[in-house]
Short mmCIF file of C-alpha atoms in Angstrom, two decimals:
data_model
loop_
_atom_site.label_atom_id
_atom_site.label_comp_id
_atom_site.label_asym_id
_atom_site.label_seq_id
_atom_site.Cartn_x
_atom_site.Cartn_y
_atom_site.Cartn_z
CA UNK A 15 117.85 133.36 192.27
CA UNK A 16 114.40 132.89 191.39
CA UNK A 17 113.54 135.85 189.84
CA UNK A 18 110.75 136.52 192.33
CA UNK A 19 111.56 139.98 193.73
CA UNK A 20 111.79 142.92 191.84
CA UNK A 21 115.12 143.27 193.05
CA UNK A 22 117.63 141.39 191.22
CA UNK A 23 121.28 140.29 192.11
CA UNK A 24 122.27 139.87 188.95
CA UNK A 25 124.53 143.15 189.02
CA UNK A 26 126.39 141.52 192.05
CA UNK A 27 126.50 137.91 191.13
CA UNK A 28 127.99 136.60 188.40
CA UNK A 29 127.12 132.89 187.09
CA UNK A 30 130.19 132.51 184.94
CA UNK A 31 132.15 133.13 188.38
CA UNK A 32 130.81 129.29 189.55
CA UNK A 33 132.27 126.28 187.79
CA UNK A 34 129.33 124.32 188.27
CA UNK A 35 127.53 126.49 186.08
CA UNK A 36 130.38 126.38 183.34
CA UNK A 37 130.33 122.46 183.56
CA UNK A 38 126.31 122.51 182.83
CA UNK A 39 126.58 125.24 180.08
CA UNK A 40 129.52 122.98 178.11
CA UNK A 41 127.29 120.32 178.29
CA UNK A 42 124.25 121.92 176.65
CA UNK A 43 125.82 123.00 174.08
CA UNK A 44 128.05 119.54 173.29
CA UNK A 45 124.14 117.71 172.85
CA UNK A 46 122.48 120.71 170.54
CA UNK A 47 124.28 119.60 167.22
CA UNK A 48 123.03 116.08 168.04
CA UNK A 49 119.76 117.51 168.42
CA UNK A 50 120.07 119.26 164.97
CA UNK A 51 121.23 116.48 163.37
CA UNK A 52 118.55 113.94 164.79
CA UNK A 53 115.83 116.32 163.42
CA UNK A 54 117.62 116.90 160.23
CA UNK A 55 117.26 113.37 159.98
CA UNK A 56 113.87 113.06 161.13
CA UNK A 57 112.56 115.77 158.37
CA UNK A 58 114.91 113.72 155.29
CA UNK A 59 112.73 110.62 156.17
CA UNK A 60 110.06 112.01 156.48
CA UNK A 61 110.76 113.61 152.15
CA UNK A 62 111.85 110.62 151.54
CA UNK A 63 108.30 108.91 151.52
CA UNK A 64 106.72 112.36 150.19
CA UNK A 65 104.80 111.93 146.69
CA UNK A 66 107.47 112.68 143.90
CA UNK A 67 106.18 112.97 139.75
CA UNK A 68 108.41 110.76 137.81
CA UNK A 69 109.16 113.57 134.62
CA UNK A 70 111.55 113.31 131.56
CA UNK A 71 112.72 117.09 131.04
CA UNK A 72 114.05 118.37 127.42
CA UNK A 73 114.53 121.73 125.57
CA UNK A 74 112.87 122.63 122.76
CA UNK A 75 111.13 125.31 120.09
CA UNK A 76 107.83 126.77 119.60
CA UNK A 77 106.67 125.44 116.46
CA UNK A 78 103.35 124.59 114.26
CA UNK A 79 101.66 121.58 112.98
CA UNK A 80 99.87 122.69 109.81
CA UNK A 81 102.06 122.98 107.00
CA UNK A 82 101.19 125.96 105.49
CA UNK A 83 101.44 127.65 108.61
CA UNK A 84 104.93 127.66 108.49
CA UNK A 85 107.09 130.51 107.61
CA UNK A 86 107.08 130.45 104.01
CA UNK A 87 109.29 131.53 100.84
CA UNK A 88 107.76 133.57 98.29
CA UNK A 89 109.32 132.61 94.91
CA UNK A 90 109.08 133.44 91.36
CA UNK A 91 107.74 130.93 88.64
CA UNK A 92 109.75 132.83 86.23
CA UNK A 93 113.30 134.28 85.36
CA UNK A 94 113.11 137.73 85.63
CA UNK A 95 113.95 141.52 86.19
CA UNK A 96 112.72 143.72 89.49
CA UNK A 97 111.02 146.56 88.12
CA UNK A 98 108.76 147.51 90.99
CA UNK A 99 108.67 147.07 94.73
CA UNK A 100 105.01 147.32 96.32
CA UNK A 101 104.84 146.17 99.73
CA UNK A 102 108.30 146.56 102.28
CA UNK A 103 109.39 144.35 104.84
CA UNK A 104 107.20 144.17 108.02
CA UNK A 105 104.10 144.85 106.14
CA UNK A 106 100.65 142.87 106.83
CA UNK A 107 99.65 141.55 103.03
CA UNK A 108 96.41 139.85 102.76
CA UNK A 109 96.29 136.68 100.12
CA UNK A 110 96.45 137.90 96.40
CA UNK A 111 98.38 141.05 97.07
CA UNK A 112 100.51 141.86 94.66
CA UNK A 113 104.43 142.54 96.08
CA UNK A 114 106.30 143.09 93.29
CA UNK A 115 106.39 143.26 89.48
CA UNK A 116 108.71 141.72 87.21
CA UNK A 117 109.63 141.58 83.42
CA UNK A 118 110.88 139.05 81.48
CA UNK A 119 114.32 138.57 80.60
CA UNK A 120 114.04 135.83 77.96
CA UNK A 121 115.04 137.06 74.35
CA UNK A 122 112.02 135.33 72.33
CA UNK A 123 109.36 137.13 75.22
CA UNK A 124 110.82 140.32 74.08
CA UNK A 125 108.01 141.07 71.63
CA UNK A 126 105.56 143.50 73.02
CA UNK A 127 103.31 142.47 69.96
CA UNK A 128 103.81 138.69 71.01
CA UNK A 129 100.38 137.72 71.97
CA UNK A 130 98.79 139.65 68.59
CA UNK A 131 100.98 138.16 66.57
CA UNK A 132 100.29 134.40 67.94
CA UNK A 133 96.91 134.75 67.43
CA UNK A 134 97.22 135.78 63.97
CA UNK A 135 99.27 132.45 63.53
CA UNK A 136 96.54 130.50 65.39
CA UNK A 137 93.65 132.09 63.11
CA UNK A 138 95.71 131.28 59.96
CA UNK A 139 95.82 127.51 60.81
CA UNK A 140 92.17 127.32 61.83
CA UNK A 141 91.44 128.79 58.46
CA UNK A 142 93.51 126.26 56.78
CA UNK A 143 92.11 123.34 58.53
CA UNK A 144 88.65 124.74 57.08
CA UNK A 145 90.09 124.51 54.04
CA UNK A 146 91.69 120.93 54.50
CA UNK A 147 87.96 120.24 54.72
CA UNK A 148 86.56 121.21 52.48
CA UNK A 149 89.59 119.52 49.89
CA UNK A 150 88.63 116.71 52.05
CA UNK A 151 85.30 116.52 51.02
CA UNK A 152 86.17 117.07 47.14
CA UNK A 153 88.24 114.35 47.19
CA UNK A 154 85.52 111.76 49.01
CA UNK A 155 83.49 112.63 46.35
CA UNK A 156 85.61 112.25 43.53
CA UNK A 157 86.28 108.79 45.66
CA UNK A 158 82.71 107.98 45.01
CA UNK A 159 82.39 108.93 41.62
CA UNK A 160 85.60 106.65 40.36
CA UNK A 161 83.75 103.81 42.23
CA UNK A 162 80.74 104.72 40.72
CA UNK A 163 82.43 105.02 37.09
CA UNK A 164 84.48 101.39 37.77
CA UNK A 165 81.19 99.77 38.81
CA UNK A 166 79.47 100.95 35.52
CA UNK A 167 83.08 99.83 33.32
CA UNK A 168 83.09 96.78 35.11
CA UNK A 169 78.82 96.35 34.13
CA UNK A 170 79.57 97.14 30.81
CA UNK A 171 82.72 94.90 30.23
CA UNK A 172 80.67 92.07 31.90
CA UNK A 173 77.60 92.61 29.41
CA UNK A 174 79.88 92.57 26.27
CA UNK A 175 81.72 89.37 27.25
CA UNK A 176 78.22 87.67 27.88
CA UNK A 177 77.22 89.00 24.14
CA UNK A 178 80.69 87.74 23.16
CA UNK A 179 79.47 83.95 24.98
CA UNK A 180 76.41 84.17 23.19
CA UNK A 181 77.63 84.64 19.74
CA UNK A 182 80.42 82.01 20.40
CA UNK A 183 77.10 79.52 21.51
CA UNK A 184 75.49 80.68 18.41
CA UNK A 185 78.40 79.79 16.07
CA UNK A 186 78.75 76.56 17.56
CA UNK A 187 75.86 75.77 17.32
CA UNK A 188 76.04 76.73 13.37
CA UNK A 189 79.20 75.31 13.24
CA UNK A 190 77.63 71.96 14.44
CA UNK A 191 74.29 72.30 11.64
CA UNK A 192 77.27 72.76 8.72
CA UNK A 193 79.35 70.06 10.06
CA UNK A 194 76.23 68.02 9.93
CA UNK A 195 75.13 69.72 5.93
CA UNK A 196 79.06 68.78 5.23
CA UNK A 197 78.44 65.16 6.16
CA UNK A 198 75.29 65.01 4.36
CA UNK A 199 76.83 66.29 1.27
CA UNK A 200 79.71 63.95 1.39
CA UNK A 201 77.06 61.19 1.76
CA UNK A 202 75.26 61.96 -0.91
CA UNK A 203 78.51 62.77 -3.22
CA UNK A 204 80.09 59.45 -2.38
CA UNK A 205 76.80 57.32 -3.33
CA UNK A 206 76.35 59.85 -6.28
CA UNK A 207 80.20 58.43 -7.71
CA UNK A 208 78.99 55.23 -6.86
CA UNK A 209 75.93 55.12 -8.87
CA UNK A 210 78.15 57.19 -11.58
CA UNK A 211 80.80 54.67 -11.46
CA UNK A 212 78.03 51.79 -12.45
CA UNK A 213 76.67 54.63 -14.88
CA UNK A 214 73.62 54.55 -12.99
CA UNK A 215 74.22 58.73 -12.39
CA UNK A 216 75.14 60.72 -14.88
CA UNK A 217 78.89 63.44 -14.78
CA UNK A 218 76.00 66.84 -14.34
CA UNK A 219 74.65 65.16 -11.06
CA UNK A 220 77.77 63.71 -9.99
CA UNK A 221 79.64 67.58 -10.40
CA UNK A 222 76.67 69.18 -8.84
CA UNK A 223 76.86 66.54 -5.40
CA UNK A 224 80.26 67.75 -5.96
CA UNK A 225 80.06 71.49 -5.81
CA UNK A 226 77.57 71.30 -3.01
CA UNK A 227 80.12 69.69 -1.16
CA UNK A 228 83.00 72.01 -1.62
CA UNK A 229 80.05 74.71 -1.07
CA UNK A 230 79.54 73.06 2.82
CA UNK A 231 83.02 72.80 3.45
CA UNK A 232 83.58 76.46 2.66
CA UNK A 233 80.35 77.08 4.98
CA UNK A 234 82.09 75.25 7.69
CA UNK A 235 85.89 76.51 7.36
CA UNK A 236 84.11 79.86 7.56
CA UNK A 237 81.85 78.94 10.42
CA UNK A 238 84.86 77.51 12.12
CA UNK A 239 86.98 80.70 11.76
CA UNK A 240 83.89 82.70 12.99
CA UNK A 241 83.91 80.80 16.09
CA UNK A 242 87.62 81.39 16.51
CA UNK A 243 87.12 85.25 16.18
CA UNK A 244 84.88 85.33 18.42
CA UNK A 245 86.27 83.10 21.38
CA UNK A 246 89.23 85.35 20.72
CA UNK A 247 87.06 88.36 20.82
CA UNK A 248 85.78 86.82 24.44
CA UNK A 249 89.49 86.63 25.12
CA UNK A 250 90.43 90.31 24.44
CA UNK A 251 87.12 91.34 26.54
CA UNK A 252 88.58 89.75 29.29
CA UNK A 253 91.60 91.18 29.47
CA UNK A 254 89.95 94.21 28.97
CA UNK A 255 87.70 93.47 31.88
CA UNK A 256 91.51 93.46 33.87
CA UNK A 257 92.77 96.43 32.27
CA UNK A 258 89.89 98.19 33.30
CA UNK A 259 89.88 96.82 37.37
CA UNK A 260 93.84 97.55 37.69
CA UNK A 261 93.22 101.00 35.90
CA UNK A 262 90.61 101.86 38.32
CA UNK A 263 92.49 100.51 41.25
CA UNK A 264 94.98 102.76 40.81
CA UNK A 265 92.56 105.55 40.52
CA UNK A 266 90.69 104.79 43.77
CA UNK A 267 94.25 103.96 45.55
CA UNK A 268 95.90 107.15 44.25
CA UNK A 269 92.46 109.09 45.39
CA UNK A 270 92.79 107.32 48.63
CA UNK A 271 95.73 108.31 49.34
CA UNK A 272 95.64 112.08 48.24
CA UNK A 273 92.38 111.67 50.82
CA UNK A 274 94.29 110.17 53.76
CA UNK A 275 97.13 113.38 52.85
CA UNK A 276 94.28 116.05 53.31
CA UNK A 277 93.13 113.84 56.37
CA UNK A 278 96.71 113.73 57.74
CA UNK A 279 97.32 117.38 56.77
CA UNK A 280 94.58 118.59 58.43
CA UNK A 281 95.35 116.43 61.40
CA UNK A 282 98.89 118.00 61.89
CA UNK A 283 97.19 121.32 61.28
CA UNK A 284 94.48 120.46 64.17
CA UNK A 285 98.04 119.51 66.06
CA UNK A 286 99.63 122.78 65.26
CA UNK A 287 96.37 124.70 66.06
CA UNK A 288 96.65 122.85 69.42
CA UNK A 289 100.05 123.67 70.38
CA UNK A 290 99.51 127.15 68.96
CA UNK A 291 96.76 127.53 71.54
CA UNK A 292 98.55 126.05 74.10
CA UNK A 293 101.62 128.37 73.56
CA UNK A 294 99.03 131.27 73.83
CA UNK A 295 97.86 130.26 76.89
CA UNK A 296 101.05 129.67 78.26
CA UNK A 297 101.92 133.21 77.27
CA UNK A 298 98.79 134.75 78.94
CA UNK A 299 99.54 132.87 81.75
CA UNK A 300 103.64 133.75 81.43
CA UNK A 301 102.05 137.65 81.60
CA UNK A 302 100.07 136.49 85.36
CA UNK A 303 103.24 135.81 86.84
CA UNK A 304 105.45 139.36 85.96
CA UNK A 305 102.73 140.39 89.12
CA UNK A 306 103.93 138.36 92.04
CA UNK A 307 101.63 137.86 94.94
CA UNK A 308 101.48 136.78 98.26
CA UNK A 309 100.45 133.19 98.75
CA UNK A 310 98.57 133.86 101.80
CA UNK A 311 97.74 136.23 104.62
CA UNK A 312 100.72 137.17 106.89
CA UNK A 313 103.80 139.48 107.46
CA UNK A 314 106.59 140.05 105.27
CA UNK A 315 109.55 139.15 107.22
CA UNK A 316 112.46 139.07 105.27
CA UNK A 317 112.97 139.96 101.53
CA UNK A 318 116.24 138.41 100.23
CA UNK A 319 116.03 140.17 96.55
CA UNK A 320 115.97 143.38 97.16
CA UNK A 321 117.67 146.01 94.16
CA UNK A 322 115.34 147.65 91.52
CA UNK A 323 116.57 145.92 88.46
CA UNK A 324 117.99 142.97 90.31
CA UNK A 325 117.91 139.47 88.33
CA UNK A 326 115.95 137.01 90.22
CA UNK A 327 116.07 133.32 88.70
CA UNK A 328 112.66 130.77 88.52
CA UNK A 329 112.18 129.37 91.87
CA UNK A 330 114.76 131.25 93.62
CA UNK A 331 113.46 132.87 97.05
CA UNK A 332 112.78 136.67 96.92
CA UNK A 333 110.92 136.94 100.39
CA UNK A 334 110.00 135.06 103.43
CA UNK A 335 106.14 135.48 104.69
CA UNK A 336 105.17 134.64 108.16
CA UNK A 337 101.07 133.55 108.67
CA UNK A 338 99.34 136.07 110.87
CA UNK A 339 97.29 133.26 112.41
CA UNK A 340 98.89 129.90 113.44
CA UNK A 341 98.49 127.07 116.08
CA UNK A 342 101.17 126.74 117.92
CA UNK A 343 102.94 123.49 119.35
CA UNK A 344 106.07 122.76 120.99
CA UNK A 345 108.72 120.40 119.35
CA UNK A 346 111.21 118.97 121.52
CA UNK A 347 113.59 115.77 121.38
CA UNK A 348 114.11 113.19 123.84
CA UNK A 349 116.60 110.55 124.71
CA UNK A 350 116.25 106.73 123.40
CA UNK A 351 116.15 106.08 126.78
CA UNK A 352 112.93 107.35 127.98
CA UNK A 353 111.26 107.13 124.24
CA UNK A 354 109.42 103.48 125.35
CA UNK A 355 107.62 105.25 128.43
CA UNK A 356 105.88 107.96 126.30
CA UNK A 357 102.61 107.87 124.73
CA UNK A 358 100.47 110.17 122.77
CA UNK A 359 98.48 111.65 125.42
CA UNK A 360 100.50 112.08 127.95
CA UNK A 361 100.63 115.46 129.75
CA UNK A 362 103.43 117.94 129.68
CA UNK A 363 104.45 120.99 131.73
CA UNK A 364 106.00 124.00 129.68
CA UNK A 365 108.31 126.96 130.22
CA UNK A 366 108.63 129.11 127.47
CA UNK A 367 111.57 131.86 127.17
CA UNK A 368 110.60 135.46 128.23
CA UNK A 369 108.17 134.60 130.71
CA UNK A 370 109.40 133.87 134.14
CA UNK A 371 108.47 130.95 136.21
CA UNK A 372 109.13 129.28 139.17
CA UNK A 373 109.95 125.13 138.42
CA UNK A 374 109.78 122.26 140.64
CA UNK A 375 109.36 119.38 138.47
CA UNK A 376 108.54 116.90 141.05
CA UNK A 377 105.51 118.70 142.23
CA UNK A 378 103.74 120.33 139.07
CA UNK A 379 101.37 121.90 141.19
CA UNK A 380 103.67 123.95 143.24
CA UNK A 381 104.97 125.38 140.07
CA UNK A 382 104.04 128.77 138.71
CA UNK A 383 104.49 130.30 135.41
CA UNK A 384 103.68 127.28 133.63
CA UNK A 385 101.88 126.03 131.02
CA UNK A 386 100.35 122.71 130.48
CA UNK A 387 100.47 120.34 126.96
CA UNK A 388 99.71 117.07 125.29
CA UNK A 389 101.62 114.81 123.13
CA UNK A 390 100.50 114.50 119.69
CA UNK A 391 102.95 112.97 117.93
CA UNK A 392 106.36 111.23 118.42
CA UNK A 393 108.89 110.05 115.36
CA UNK A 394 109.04 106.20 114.75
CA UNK A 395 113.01 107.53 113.69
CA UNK A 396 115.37 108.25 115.03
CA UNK A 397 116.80 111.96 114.34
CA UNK A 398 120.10 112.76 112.96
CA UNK A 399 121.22 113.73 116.30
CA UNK A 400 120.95 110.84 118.28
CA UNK A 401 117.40 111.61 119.57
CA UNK A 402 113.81 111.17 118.99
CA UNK A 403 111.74 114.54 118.13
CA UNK A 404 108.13 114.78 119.92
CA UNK A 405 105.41 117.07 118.87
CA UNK A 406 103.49 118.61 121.95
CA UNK A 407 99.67 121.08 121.55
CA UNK A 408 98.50 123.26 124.25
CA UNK A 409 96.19 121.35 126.87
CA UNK A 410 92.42 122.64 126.24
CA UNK A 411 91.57 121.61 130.05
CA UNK A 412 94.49 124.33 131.36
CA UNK A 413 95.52 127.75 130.73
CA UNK A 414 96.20 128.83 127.66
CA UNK A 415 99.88 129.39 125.83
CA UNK A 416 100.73 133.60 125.96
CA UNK A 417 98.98 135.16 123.07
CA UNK A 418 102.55 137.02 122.88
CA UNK A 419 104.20 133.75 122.18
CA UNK A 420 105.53 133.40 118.47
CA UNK A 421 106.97 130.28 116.33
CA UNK A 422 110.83 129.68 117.10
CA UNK A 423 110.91 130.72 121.10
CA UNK A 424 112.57 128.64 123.03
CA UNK A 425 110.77 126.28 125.38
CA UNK A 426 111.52 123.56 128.26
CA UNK A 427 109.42 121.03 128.82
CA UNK A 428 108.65 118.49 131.63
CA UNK A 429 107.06 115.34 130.67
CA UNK A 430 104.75 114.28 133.79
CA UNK A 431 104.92 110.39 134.19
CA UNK A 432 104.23 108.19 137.68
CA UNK A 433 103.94 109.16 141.07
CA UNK A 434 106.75 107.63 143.33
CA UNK A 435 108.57 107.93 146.62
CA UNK A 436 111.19 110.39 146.73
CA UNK A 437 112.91 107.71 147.78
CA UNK A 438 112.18 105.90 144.56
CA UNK A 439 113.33 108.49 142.39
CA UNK A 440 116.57 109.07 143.89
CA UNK A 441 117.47 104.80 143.91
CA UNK A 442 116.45 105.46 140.37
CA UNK A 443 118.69 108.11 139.39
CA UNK A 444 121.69 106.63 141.38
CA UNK A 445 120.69 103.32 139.26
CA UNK A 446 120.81 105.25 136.12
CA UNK A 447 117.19 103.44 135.27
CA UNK A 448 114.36 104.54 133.03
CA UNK A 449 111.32 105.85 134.84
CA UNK A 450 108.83 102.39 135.32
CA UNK A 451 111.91 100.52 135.37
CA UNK A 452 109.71 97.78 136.86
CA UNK A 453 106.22 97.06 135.46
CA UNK A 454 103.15 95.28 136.78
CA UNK A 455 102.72 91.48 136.50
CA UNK A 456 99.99 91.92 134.22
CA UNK A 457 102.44 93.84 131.48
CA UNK A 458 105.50 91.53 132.13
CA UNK A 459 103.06 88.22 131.57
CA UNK A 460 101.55 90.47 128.16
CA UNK A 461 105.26 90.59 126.73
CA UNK A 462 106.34 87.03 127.65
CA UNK A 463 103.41 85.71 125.66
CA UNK A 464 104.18 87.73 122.52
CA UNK A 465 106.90 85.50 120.00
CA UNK A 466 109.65 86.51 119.51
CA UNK A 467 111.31 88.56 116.53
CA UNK A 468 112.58 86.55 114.05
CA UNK A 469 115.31 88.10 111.47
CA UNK A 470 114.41 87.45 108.06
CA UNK A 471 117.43 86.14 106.14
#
């Protein structure tokens, strides 16, 4: 029964043949589930207070930050025909490479003697500008010599009508000393007829008192008619002093003006040489973009205009280049939800497509086949589809991202927040509440003492 002798009984004894043995066997196995359960039990409560990461999880894309490191469309500036292909699609082109070559389809670029020919045009005005001066010059100096001339009229006009003022003081002043003869004479003919009246005087004296005085009158009508000419003569000198300033002012304004004609001729000639110049450097220029090259260093990925003789229109895309070197970040987008609980800074698990890994987003350090990141950005919009887009760079302090990984793989992402209870997390989930649905004292008593948002009418 015991099992103590070597020699058993087993093979002519039979347990199953006693029903006390069936009554403790049925009991056994009635208490084992309970047993099961209990430590089923025991092992859930003892998870339930096991450390759990609070994490936000979202899918997303491989991206870039910079710019210019994004796949990029090589366009023409131009309108224009494919007459050469020099690079094909796949190929590594540094910057400056030329990839194709184009001519122009625009009727007035048909010339091939179009750039001779403009500067021949261009060389024609400059010479006629030189010419412009030197007409320009003429004419200043024929300015100058019509002032010169009017200043030497005007001297001379002045002089004469001061001779003229002097001759009319001078025959006033003989005009006054026979006035003054002419009463003498009258005097003395008056007391002459007198004394001849009383016979004192005889008819000889009296007729020569007589003749004297018809002799000073004459002196003085002629005197007086002298004066007359000659205030007349100041008269006419004036006038001719204003004949002569309007003549000359029309010679200096009509030589003004034929100078400000050269000056504005030559200034629309200096206009024309300008645009001239500018339309030749627009051709040269025109003549730089039949070669177009790549923008910068990269693969050619896609080339959308492909026929030899194909029309390609200015600014329409003809390739796609793809930078060779790029830093890569991850660009996912989030609910409004859990948009108030992230910060820049905050660190991020990764799983990118094509590399297998093993995911337990409660405990990041079990996982495997993960890579970490950092928030660097996150929209202050919303998106078009109903959720916020977040920016996320490889973590310098972990691993870094697959050297194989390129811009537009997929990627999942785990946003590492708190560390809870399992307990915690699962009320939470049930509840349907953000992660740090409740927050310290200290933060609630911050927002409390904040005012309140007023809406401005």
């Amino acid at each position: 029964m015991l099992n103590i002798s070597k020699n058993s009984i087993s093979k002519f004894i039979h347990l199953t043949d006693f029903k006390s043995y069936e009554l403790v066997k049925k009991s056994q196995v009635k208490q084992a589930p309970l047993y099961v359960m209990l430590g089923c039990f025991v092992v859930l409560l003892i998870g339930m207070f096991l450390p759990w990461t609070q994490n936000i999880d979202a899918k997303g894309y491989v991206t870039t930050r910079q710019p210019e490191q994004h796949p990029q469309a090589i366009q023409s500036v131009i309108s224009g025909r494919i007459e050469n292909w020099y690079k094909r699609e796949g190929d590594f082109v540094n910057r400056g490479d030329t990839i194709l070559y184009i001519t122009d389809v625009k009727s007035e670029y048909f010339d091939p003697d179009l750039l001779l020919r403009t500067n021949e045009q261009l060389d024609a005005k400059s010479q006629s500008i030189d010419s412009y001066d030197i007409k320009i010059e003429a004419l200043k100096k024929q300015y100058e010599a019509l002032k010169r001339a009017y200043q030497l009229k005007r001297r001379q006009a002045f002089q004469k009508i001061d001779q003229a003022r002097n001759k009319i003081s001078m025959d006033s002043i003989d005009l006054v000393a026979f006035n003054s003869n002419l009463a003498i004479n009258k005097n003395q003919y008056e007391r002459t007829k007198e004394l001849y009246d009383k016979g004192l005087k005889t008819l000889s004296e009296l007729q020569e008192k007589q003749y004297k005085l018809q002799a000073a009158e004459a002196k003085v009508n002629v005197q007086q008619n002298k004066l007359i000419n000659q205030q007349n003569s100041l008269s006419i000198l004036n006038i001719e002093l204003l004949a002569i300033e309007q003549e000359y002012a029309d010679k200096l304004a009509k030589s003004e003006s034929d100078l400000q004609t050269a000056v504005s001729a030559k200034l629309e000639g200096v206009a024309t040489v300008s645009k001239l110049q500018s339309t030749l450097s627009g051709y040269n220029q025109r003549q730089k973009f039949y070669f177009i090259t790549a923008p910068q260093t990269g693969y050619l990925t896609k080339i959308v205009k492909k026929g030899i003789g194909e029309t390609v229109k200015a600014g329409a895309d003809i390739a796609i280049i793809v930078p060779d070197e790029y830093d890569l970040a991850v660009e996912i987008y989030l609910k409004p939800n859990d948009l108030p609980l992230l910060h820049v800074g905050n660190h991020v698990r990764l799983r990118f497509d094509g590399w297998p890994a093993i995911v337990i987003s409660g405990w990041p350090e079990s996982s495997t086949g993960v890579f970490g990141g950092t928030i660097v950005a996150i929209d202050q919009f919303i998106s078009n589809n109903g959720f916020y887009r977040v920016l996320i760079s490889p973590d310098e302090s972990e691993k870094t991202w697959p050297d194989q990984l390129r811009v537009g793989a997929g990627a999942e992402a785990f946003v590492l927040l708190n560390e809870v209870p399992v307990w915690y997390e699962i009320w939470r989930q049930l509840n349907g509440f953000p992660p740090d649905f409740y927050q310290p004292k200290e933060k609630q008593n911050e927002l409390k003492t904040k005012a309140p948002i007023r809406s401005v009418k």
